Tab-separated table of C-alpha atoms and ligand atoms in Angstrom:
chain	number	residue	atom	x	y	z
L	1	MET	CA	126.732	95.259	123.751
L	2	ALA	CA	124.547	95.894	120.707
L	3	LYS	CA	124.192	99.474	119.464
L	4	HIS	CA	120.367	99.352	119.505
L	5	THR	CA	117.749	97.570	121.568
L	6	VAL	CA	114.429	96.864	119.884
L	7	VAL	CA	111.316	95.819	121.778
L	8	THR	CA	109.574	93.283	119.536
L	9	MET	CA	105.823	92.956	120.022
L	10	PRO	CA	104.534	90.248	117.661
L	11	GLY	CA	100.918	90.417	118.929
L	12	ASP	CA	98.280	88.048	117.509
L	13	GLY	CA	97.315	86.145	114.366
L	14	ILE	CA	99.983	86.297	111.666
L	15	ARG	CA	102.450	87.779	114.191
L	16	ASN	CA	104.876	84.876	114.019
L	17	GLN	CA	104.578	84.733	110.259
L	18	VAL	CA	105.664	88.294	109.561
L	19	LEU	CA	107.745	89.643	112.433
L	20	PRO	CA	110.491	86.998	112.305
L	21	GLU	CA	110.835	87.662	108.564
L	22	ALA	CA	111.600	91.318	109.259
L	23	LEU	CA	114.206	90.230	111.805
L	24	ARG	CA	115.875	88.010	109.216
L	25	VAL	CA	116.174	91.003	106.904
L	26	LEU	CA	117.500	93.266	109.664
L	27	GLN	CA	120.102	90.655	110.428
L	28	ALA	CA	121.069	90.398	106.775
L	29	VAL	CA	121.888	94.127	106.616
L	30	ARG	CA	123.831	93.688	109.873
L	31	PHE	CA	121.698	96.004	111.943
L	32	ASP	CA	123.513	95.973	115.253
L	33	ALA	CA	120.643	95.272	117.626
L	34	GLU	CA	119.436	93.192	120.491
L	35	TYR	CA	115.754	92.218	120.493
L	36	ILE	CA	113.572	91.923	123.578
L	37	HIS	CA	110.177	90.243	123.305
L	38	ALA	CA	107.164	91.995	124.813
L	39	ASP	CA	103.581	90.771	125.213
L	40	ILE	CA	100.650	92.589	123.655
L	41	GLY	CA	97.229	91.779	122.247
L	42	TRP	CA	94.162	89.626	122.523
L	43	GLU	CA	95.748	86.562	124.141
L	44	ILE	CA	97.212	88.748	126.845
L	45	TRP	CA	93.812	90.418	127.347
L	46	ARG	CA	92.136	87.020	127.742
L	47	ASN	CA	94.645	85.821	130.290
L	48	GLU	CA	95.406	89.016	132.171
L	49	GLY	CA	92.555	91.452	131.455
L	50	ASN	CA	94.943	93.993	129.928
L	51	ALA	CA	96.038	93.944	126.289
L	52	LEU	CA	99.006	96.240	126.966
L	53	PRO	CA	100.526	95.062	130.243
L	54	GLN	CA	102.696	97.293	132.401
L	55	ARG	CA	105.808	95.176	131.701
L	56	THR	CA	105.497	96.020	127.994
L	57	ILE	CA	105.055	99.706	128.789
L	58	ASP	CA	108.161	99.514	130.995
L	59	LEU	CA	110.223	97.926	128.231
L	60	LEU	CA	109.180	100.606	125.744
L	61	THR	CA	109.854	103.343	128.272
L	62	LYS	CA	113.332	101.964	128.770
L	63	HIS	CA	114.357	101.100	125.224
L	64	LYS	CA	112.275	103.625	123.256
L	65	LEU	CA	112.192	101.649	120.029
L	66	GLY	CA	109.517	99.116	119.114
L	67	LEU	CA	108.674	96.809	116.246
L	68	PHE	CA	105.085	95.648	116.358
L	69	GLY	CA	103.285	92.947	114.349
L	70	ALA	CA	99.505	93.163	114.632
L	71	ILE	CA	96.821	92.556	117.193
L	72	THR	CA	93.328	91.132	117.158
L	73	SER	CA	90.620	93.441	118.469
L	74	LYS	CA	87.009	92.370	118.977
L	75	PRO	CA	83.845	94.184	120.086
L	76	ASN	CA	83.072	94.672	123.781
L	77	LYS	CA	80.828	91.649	124.098
L	78	ALA	CA	83.472	89.226	122.820
L	79	ALA	CA	86.076	90.948	124.966
L	80	GLN	CA	84.039	90.022	128.038
L	81	THR	CA	83.032	86.483	127.078
L	82	GLU	CA	86.545	85.516	125.967
L	83	LEU	CA	88.158	86.663	129.210
L	84	LYS	CA	89.271	83.711	131.279
L	85	PRO	CA	86.587	82.798	133.821
L	86	GLU	CA	88.463	84.089	136.890
L	87	LEU	CA	88.607	87.572	135.343
L	88	GLN	CA	84.989	87.807	134.205
L	89	GLY	CA	82.576	90.156	135.963
L	90	LYS	CA	85.423	92.221	137.452
L	91	GLY	CA	84.581	95.287	135.404
L	92	LEU	CA	87.679	95.002	133.217
L	93	VAL	CA	87.414	97.126	130.075
L	94	TYR	CA	89.159	96.245	126.807
L	95	TYR	CA	91.124	99.055	125.160
L	96	SER	CA	92.953	98.665	121.859
L	97	PRO	CA	96.589	98.348	122.911
L	98	ILE	CA	97.883	100.144	119.832
L	99	VAL	CA	95.624	103.155	120.388
L	100	THR	CA	96.576	103.108	124.081
L	101	MET	CA	100.260	102.868	123.214
L	102	ARG	CA	100.016	105.862	120.875
L	103	GLN	CA	98.318	107.910	123.573
L	104	LYS	CA	100.487	106.754	126.471
L	105	PHE	CA	103.778	107.594	124.738
L	106	ASN	CA	102.364	110.452	122.706
L	107	LEU	CA	103.243	108.718	119.438
L	108	ASP	CA	101.432	111.457	117.627
L	109	ILE	CA	103.238	111.455	114.290
L	110	CYS	CA	101.806	108.540	112.361
L	111	MET	CA	103.696	108.285	109.104
L	112	ARG	CA	102.343	106.006	106.386
L	113	PRO	CA	104.285	105.860	103.146
L	114	CYS	CA	102.597	104.431	100.058
L	115	PRO	CA	105.284	104.103	97.391
L	116	GLY	CA	104.422	102.250	94.207
L	117	PHE	CA	107.015	99.618	93.257
L	118	ILE	CA	107.630	99.277	89.532
L	119	GLY	CA	106.328	95.947	88.260
L	120	ASN	CA	103.824	95.374	91.049
L	121	PRO	CA	100.843	93.824	89.252
L	122	LEU	CA	98.565	95.400	91.871
L	123	ASN	CA	99.573	98.966	91.005
L	124	TYR	CA	96.881	101.463	90.038
L	125	ILE	CA	96.425	101.951	86.294
L	126	ARG	CA	94.337	104.497	84.437
L	127	LYS	CA	92.713	104.352	81.041
L	128	LYS	CA	94.174	106.827	78.547
L	129	VAL	CA	91.660	109.346	77.303
L	130	ASP	CA	92.235	108.677	73.596
L	131	GLY	CA	93.618	105.184	73.835
L	132	ASP	CA	96.874	104.024	72.232
L	133	GLY	CA	96.755	104.189	68.431
L	134	GLY	CA	93.087	103.317	68.289
L	135	LYS	CA	93.316	100.593	70.946
L	136	PRO	CA	92.459	101.158	74.578
L	137	GLY	CA	95.655	102.231	76.334
L	138	PHE	CA	96.600	102.548	79.965
L	139	ASP	CA	98.864	104.694	82.115
L	140	GLU	CA	100.530	103.536	85.266
L	141	PRO	CA	101.343	106.778	87.069
L	142	ARG	CA	104.195	106.637	89.589
L	143	ILE	CA	102.612	106.960	93.009
L	144	ASP	CA	104.753	108.097	95.900
L	145	THR	CA	102.456	109.358	98.621
L	146	THR	CA	103.125	109.588	102.320
L	147	VAL	CA	100.216	110.245	104.635
L	148	PHE	CA	100.936	112.043	107.914
L	149	ARG	CA	98.115	111.065	110.204
L	150	GLN	CA	97.719	112.697	113.604
L	151	GLY	CA	97.924	109.693	115.906
L	152	THR	CA	96.572	110.551	119.329
L	153	GLU	CA	93.476	112.713	119.157
L	154	GLY	CA	90.680	113.699	116.758
L	155	MET	CA	87.909	111.122	116.395
L	156	TYR	CA	90.079	108.544	118.160
L	157	SER	CA	90.585	110.535	121.336
L	158	GLY	CA	88.381	107.901	122.984
L	159	ILE	CA	86.100	110.370	124.753
L	160	GLU	CA	82.719	108.878	123.987
L	161	TRP	CA	79.465	107.722	125.500
L	162	THR	CA	76.334	105.857	124.706
L	163	ASN	CA	73.824	107.337	127.153
L	164	PRO	CA	76.019	110.261	128.246
L	165	PRO	CA	75.887	111.059	131.976
L	166	GLU	CA	73.573	113.864	133.067
L	167	ASN	CA	76.298	116.471	133.510
L	168	VAL	CA	77.639	115.771	130.022
L	169	ARG	CA	74.143	116.091	128.587
L	170	ALA	CA	73.707	119.338	130.430
L	171	ALA	CA	76.963	120.654	129.041
L	172	LEU	CA	75.996	119.606	125.510
L	173	ALA	CA	72.632	121.309	125.949
L	174	THR	CA	74.415	124.658	126.216
L	175	HIS	CA	75.105	124.380	122.480
L	176	PRO	CA	72.213	125.665	120.363
L	177	LYS	CA	72.555	122.773	117.917
L	178	PHE	CA	71.921	120.275	120.677
L	179	LYS	CA	68.248	121.291	120.703
L	180	ASN	CA	67.602	118.779	117.927
L	181	PHE	CA	68.800	115.955	120.161
L	182	ALA	CA	67.493	117.163	123.506
L	183	THR	CA	64.573	114.743	123.651
L	184	VAL	CA	66.466	111.615	122.522
L	185	PRO	CA	66.408	109.018	125.318
L	186	GLY	CA	69.874	108.459	126.814
L	187	PRO	CA	70.339	104.835	125.731
L	188	GLU	CA	69.536	105.899	122.169
L	189	LEU	CA	72.133	108.659	122.101
L	190	ALA	CA	75.800	108.061	121.276
L	191	VAL	CA	78.407	110.810	121.249
L	192	SER	CA	82.080	110.631	120.241
L	193	LEU	CA	84.153	113.762	120.755
L	194	ARG	CA	86.513	114.944	118.046
L	195	VAL	CA	89.245	116.775	119.920
L	196	ILE	CA	91.980	118.740	118.173
L	197	THR	CA	94.670	120.647	120.016
L	198	LYS	CA	96.758	123.355	118.439
L	199	ALA	CA	100.034	121.859	119.643
L	200	ALA	CA	99.326	118.432	118.150
L	201	ALA	CA	98.079	119.968	114.908
L	202	ARG	CA	101.287	121.974	114.668
L	203	ARG	CA	103.424	118.899	115.263
L	204	ILE	CA	101.817	116.727	112.597
L	205	VAL	CA	101.799	119.497	109.996
L	206	THR	CA	105.423	120.354	110.771
L	207	ALA	CA	106.397	116.697	110.393
L	208	ALA	CA	104.736	116.682	106.967
L	209	PHE	CA	106.550	119.834	105.842
L	210	GLU	CA	109.906	118.618	107.157
L	211	TYR	CA	109.447	115.415	105.186
L	212	ALA	CA	108.488	117.331	102.029
L	213	LYS	CA	111.607	119.458	102.464
L	214	ARG	CA	113.838	116.399	102.906
L	215	ARG	CA	112.414	114.718	99.836
L	216	GLY	CA	112.330	117.905	97.731
L	217	PHE	CA	108.571	117.806	97.132
L	218	LYS	CA	106.812	120.923	95.861
L	219	GLY	CA	103.812	120.864	98.145
L	220	VAL	CA	101.937	119.490	101.135
L	221	THR	CA	98.196	118.842	101.066
L	222	ILE	CA	96.102	119.367	104.175
L	223	CYS	CA	93.046	117.151	103.843
L	224	GLU	CA	90.156	118.021	106.166
L	225	LYS	CA	86.591	119.304	105.938
L	226	PRO	CA	86.683	122.835	107.373
L	227	ASN	CA	83.600	123.964	105.481
L	228	VAL	CA	81.447	121.647	107.624
L	229	VAL	CA	83.468	120.520	110.623
L	230	ARG	CA	84.346	124.116	111.247
L	231	GLU	CA	86.052	124.002	114.600
L	232	THR	CA	88.288	120.922	114.488
L	233	SER	CA	89.026	120.747	110.770
L	234	GLY	CA	89.198	124.544	110.884
L	235	MET	CA	91.958	124.390	113.473
L	236	MET	CA	93.872	121.805	111.432
L	237	GLU	CA	93.715	123.952	108.325
L	238	GLU	CA	94.520	127.237	110.057
L	239	THR	CA	97.496	125.626	111.734
L	240	ALA	CA	98.680	124.263	108.390
L	241	LYS	CA	98.579	127.797	106.965
L	242	GLU	CA	100.651	129.102	109.871
L	243	VAL	CA	103.236	126.331	109.637
L	244	ALA	CA	103.464	126.704	105.854
L	245	LYS	CA	104.856	130.232	106.334
L	246	ASN	CA	108.052	128.638	107.695
L	247	TYR	CA	108.536	126.746	104.425
L	248	PRO	CA	108.520	129.363	101.687
L	249	GLY	CA	109.630	126.943	98.962
L	250	ILE	CA	106.817	124.457	99.613
L	251	ALA	CA	103.197	125.102	98.629
L	252	LEU	CA	100.261	124.287	100.876
L	253	TRP	CA	97.314	122.772	99.077
L	254	SER	CA	93.991	122.122	100.693
L	255	THR	CA	91.461	119.426	99.878
L	256	ASN	CA	88.310	118.117	101.530
L	257	ILE	CA	88.319	114.461	102.560
L	258	ASP	CA	85.419	113.519	100.285
L	259	ALA	CA	86.850	115.254	97.235
L	260	GLN	CA	90.306	113.895	98.021
L	261	LEU	CA	89.058	110.326	97.783
L	262	MET	CA	87.690	111.175	94.363
L	263	TRP	CA	90.952	112.860	93.292
L	264	LEU	CA	93.024	109.900	94.320
L	265	ASN	CA	91.227	107.868	91.716
L	266	LYS	CA	91.956	110.445	89.050
L	267	ASN	CA	95.434	111.823	89.679
L	268	PRO	CA	97.026	110.111	92.676
L	269	GLU	CA	100.529	110.933	91.422
L	270	ASP	CA	99.923	114.610	92.270
L	271	TYR	CA	99.907	113.947	96.009
L	272	ASN	CA	103.274	113.269	97.601
L	273	VAL	CA	102.592	114.462	101.126
L	274	ILE	CA	99.161	114.564	102.734
L	275	VAL	CA	98.490	115.563	106.316
L	276	ALA	CA	95.232	114.920	108.154
L	277	SER	CA	93.663	114.377	111.530
L	278	ASN	CA	93.365	110.870	112.968
L	279	LEU	CA	90.280	109.352	111.312
L	280	PHE	CA	90.761	111.093	107.971
L	281	GLY	CA	94.426	110.072	107.955
L	282	ASP	CA	93.441	106.488	108.703
L	283	ILE	CA	91.028	106.486	105.764
L	284	LEU	CA	93.465	108.221	103.414
L	285	SER	CA	96.336	105.896	104.185
L	286	ASP	CA	94.266	102.786	103.464
L	287	ALA	CA	92.911	104.388	100.297
L	288	PHE	CA	96.400	105.190	98.998
L	289	ALA	CA	97.688	101.785	100.087
L	290	GLY	CA	95.019	100.262	97.860
L	291	LEU	CA	96.630	101.960	94.852
L	292	ILE	CA	100.080	100.481	95.446
L	293	GLY	CA	99.290	96.880	96.315
L	294	GLY	CA	97.182	96.983	99.454
L	295	LEU	CA	97.886	95.810	102.941
L	296	GLY	CA	100.798	93.594	101.947
L	297	PHE	CA	102.744	96.784	101.122
L	298	ALA	CA	101.566	99.291	103.739
L	299	ALA	CA	104.081	100.160	106.455
L	300	SER	CA	103.851	102.753	109.183
L	301	GLY	CA	105.662	104.493	111.974
L	302	ASN	CA	104.175	105.900	115.170
L	303	ILE	CA	106.682	108.474	116.241
L	304	GLY	CA	106.868	110.506	119.428
L	305	ASP	CA	109.624	112.651	120.915
L	306	GLU	CA	110.921	109.809	123.043
L	307	VAL	CA	109.491	106.538	121.796
L	308	ALA	CA	108.801	105.235	118.291
L	309	VAL	CA	106.997	102.075	117.229
L	310	PHE	CA	106.940	100.722	113.677
L	311	GLU	CA	104.253	98.386	112.339
L	312	PRO	CA	102.570	97.200	109.176
L	313	THR	CA	99.140	98.812	108.875
L	314	HIS	CA	97.485	95.444	108.347
L	315	GLY	CA	95.808	93.553	111.160
L	316	SER	CA	96.288	90.046	112.468
L	317	ALA	CA	94.594	88.344	109.446
L	318	PRO	CA	93.340	85.512	111.690
L	319	LYS	CA	92.082	83.399	108.811
L	320	TYR	CA	95.657	82.910	107.587
L	321	ALA	CA	97.313	82.610	110.968
L	322	GLU	CA	97.251	78.820	111.095
L	323	LEU	CA	98.302	78.090	107.508
L	324	ASN	CA	101.440	76.050	107.100
L	325	PRO	CA	103.415	77.172	105.190
L	326	PRO	CA	102.377	80.762	105.874
L	327	ILE	CA	101.237	82.692	102.808
L	328	VAL	CA	100.868	86.332	103.851
L	329	ASN	CA	103.050	88.982	102.303
L	330	PRO	CA	105.925	89.967	104.610
L	331	ILE	CA	106.773	93.141	102.649
L	332	ALA	CA	104.638	95.503	104.790
L	333	MET	CA	106.395	94.244	107.917
L	334	ILE	CA	109.838	94.426	106.307
L	335	LEU	CA	109.164	97.976	105.072
L	336	SER	CA	108.160	98.872	108.624
L	337	ALA	CA	111.530	97.596	109.809
L	338	ALA	CA	113.183	99.762	107.128
L	339	MET	CA	111.292	102.778	108.506
L	340	MET	CA	112.676	101.918	111.915
L	341	LEU	CA	116.176	102.019	110.403
L	342	ASP	CA	115.454	105.485	108.952
L	343	HIS	CA	114.404	106.589	112.406
L	344	VAL	CA	117.678	105.505	114.019
L	345	HIS	CA	119.691	107.045	111.158
L	346	GLU	CA	120.721	103.776	109.572
L	347	ASP	CA	119.776	105.215	106.195
L	348	GLU	CA	122.071	103.126	104.079
L	349	LYS	CA	120.671	99.866	105.494
L	350	ALA	CA	117.095	101.091	105.026
L	351	THR	CA	117.806	102.044	101.423
L	352	ARG	CA	119.340	98.650	100.707
L	353	ILE	CA	116.244	96.888	102.039
L	354	ARG	CA	113.872	99.010	99.980
L	355	GLN	CA	116.025	98.478	96.900
L	356	ALA	CA	116.021	94.700	97.429
L	357	ILE	CA	112.220	94.721	97.679
L	358	ALA	CA	111.993	96.892	94.571
L	359	ASP	CA	114.240	94.432	92.708
L	360	VAL	CA	112.162	91.405	93.699
L	361	VAL	CA	108.903	93.102	92.751
L	362	LYS	CA	110.299	94.332	89.441
L	363	GLU	CA	111.671	90.933	88.530
L	364	GLY	CA	108.226	89.457	89.167
L	365	LYS	CA	109.380	85.869	89.679
L	366	VAL	CA	108.432	85.612	93.326
L	367	ARG	CA	104.962	86.788	94.272
L	368	THR	CA	102.813	86.111	97.312
L	369	TYR	CA	99.147	85.200	96.814
L	370	ASP	CA	97.923	88.786	97.175
L	371	MET	CA	100.238	89.895	94.351
L	372	MET	CA	98.669	87.246	92.106
L	373	ARG	CA	95.115	88.188	93.073
L	374	LEU	CA	94.549	84.640	94.292
L	375	PRO	CA	92.097	83.848	97.044
L	376	GLY	CA	94.225	83.407	100.146
L	377	GLY	CA	94.076	79.900	101.531
L	378	PRO	CA	95.788	76.540	101.626
L	379	LYS	CA	95.643	76.161	97.829
L	380	ALA	CA	97.528	79.371	97.049
L	381	ILE	CA	100.991	77.794	97.107
L	382	GLY	CA	99.889	75.038	94.707
L	383	GLN	CA	98.638	77.781	92.394
L	384	GLY	CA	102.091	79.311	92.161
L	385	ALA	CA	102.120	81.773	95.040
L	386	ALA	CA	105.320	82.161	97.021
L	387	SER	CA	105.098	81.484	100.733
L	388	THR	CA	105.921	84.210	103.252
L	389	VAL	CA	109.343	82.657	103.807
L	390	LYS	CA	110.080	82.349	100.061
L	391	MET	CA	109.317	86.023	99.563
L	392	THR	CA	111.745	86.936	102.326
L	393	ASP	CA	114.328	84.550	100.863
L	394	ALA	CA	114.030	86.357	97.528
L	395	ILE	CA	114.568	89.717	99.264
L	396	LEU	CA	117.558	88.315	101.166
L	397	ALA	CA	119.055	87.026	97.923
L	398	LYS	CA	118.957	90.556	96.491
L	399	LEU	CA	120.720	91.870	99.583
L	400	LYS	CA	123.747	89.639	99.031
T	1	LIG	P1	93.460	92.484	108.358
T	1	LIG	O1	94.421	93.568	107.978
T	1	LIG	O2	93.944	91.520	109.351
T	1	LIG	O3	93.045	91.694	107.064
T	1	LIG	C1	92.299	92.303	106.006
T	1	LIG	C2	92.558	91.608	104.696
T	1	LIG	O4	93.870	91.849	104.227
T	1	LIG	C3	92.410	90.128	104.826
T	1	LIG	O5	91.699	89.627	103.745
T	1	LIG	C4	93.818	89.616	104.836
T	1	LIG	O6	93.873	88.402	104.252
T	1	LIG	C5	94.577	90.640	104.044
T	1	LIG	N1	95.934	90.823	104.578
T	1	LIG	C6	96.271	91.325	105.779
T	1	LIG	N2	97.587	91.297	105.943
T	1	LIG	C7	98.106	90.776	104.816
T	1	LIG	C8	99.418	90.468	104.376
T	1	LIG	N3	100.503	90.722	105.139
T	1	LIG	N4	99.578	89.920	103.156
T	1	LIG	C9	98.529	89.655	102.382
T	1	LIG	N5	97.270	89.914	102.733
T	1	LIG	C10	97.056	90.470	103.935
T	1	LIG	O7	92.136	93.192	108.839
T	1	LIG	P2	90.772	92.559	109.370
T	1	LIG	O8	90.514	91.229	108.766
T	1	LIG	O9	89.785	93.638	109.212
T	1	LIG	O10	91.014	92.383	110.926
T	1	LIG	C11	91.568	91.221	111.537
T	1	LIG	C12	91.929	91.579	112.954
T	1	LIG	O11	93.019	92.501	112.947
T	1	LIG	C13	90.798	92.243	113.723
T	1	LIG	O12	90.764	91.712	115.014
T	1	LIG	C14	91.203	93.710	113.730
T	1	LIG	O13	90.678	94.376	114.832
T	1	LIG	C15	92.681	93.624	113.763
T	1	LIG	N6	93.405	94.795	113.227
T	1	LIG	C16	94.566	95.142	113.849
T	1	LIG	C17	95.344	96.159	113.375
T	1	LIG	C18	96.649	96.414	114.026
T	1	LIG	O14	97.146	95.569	114.738
T	1	LIG	N7	97.285	97.558	113.816
T	1	LIG	C19	94.944	96.945	112.205
T	1	LIG	C20	93.751	96.450	111.565
T	1	LIG	C21	93.003	95.422	112.087
T	2	LIG	MG1	93.346	101.645	109.372
């Protein structure tokens, strides 16, 4: 029997382009695992009216470890019209299966590392103030940021209404600030609740500090907006201050989300660990990913006490799903698999994978279309881009 069992959930779109590549790499480092396929995503919604079927939930409950590709998500109207005819008009409601999965298994620690690889032509560069000997000169600061995004609540708690029911309106009306909205007709009023709980805030901040301690970083940045969003961001920041007391050697810095997005264009190398609530963390992790190569390099883990699911942060990239040969960058998916190895304490294998990727990027001979800033499409390979499979082959060659 294999030492580990991994529930593989390819999903939609480029699923079968990227997930099998990660499995090839896991095999190459001799990760002792058995893989069980599970259904998730838009196709399953269309055919069954549920994007995260119970059998997938059961498999995750049993095996506790998941590797997920990407899903397609469309607005409500498309969700209804694309349902198979027998299921239409039955009042089925589409929910994002990844958001549901995070909530169902309390995968509240969303960890999104954004490490810059030396030699990546997409890395952030910065103009030197006084140039280089009279000529314009550039710095390429070493970025190594990991965003800890609270994964289950905040703006994504899913408690929202257009045309809130009467009792909700009545409850809202007890707040003095609601006066300004009191006369807005129901169908013209939309409300999304931003919920923060102390326990979840404590968990995400603690995860950030534990990581900083492991990596020997000097500080953790809490990125919120407590001066305006006083209650929820206030609770995040207060909790961060309390947790920080348990880590005397690590500083707690505080930034506001708007200013932080400005700072990351000026001195991104100063931020190694950032912790934020759900929406802000989502924004921050994409923003930092943009500095180190974009979606082709952005991996993530959704980690709960029992279950953990690892996935690239990119979506299903439907416009590239049918290309043959496939052209998308498999690195984000492969880095997600490496994070899964970290999680199950296969550190040496994870390190080897990351080193092999670093070697390929540094060497610069094999680059997918995104790394060459080419328009993605059927012509990319003819223009010198490596296919998805070639990129994985190059990584495998470094693992030998
Ligand atoms: P996307 O991430 O699929 O694509 C955005 C852009 O990044 C595209 O131009 C694509 O070509 C590029 N890209 C994505 N993955 C890449 C890779 N591995 N290598 C190179 N380039 C890559 O996001 P988009 O287009 O906004 O959404 C497409 C679908 O994916 C939607 O249905 C959306 O709801 C869904 N989605 C799913 C996510 C998930 O499964 N966790 C996350 C984000 C979007
Ligand atoms: Mg996102």
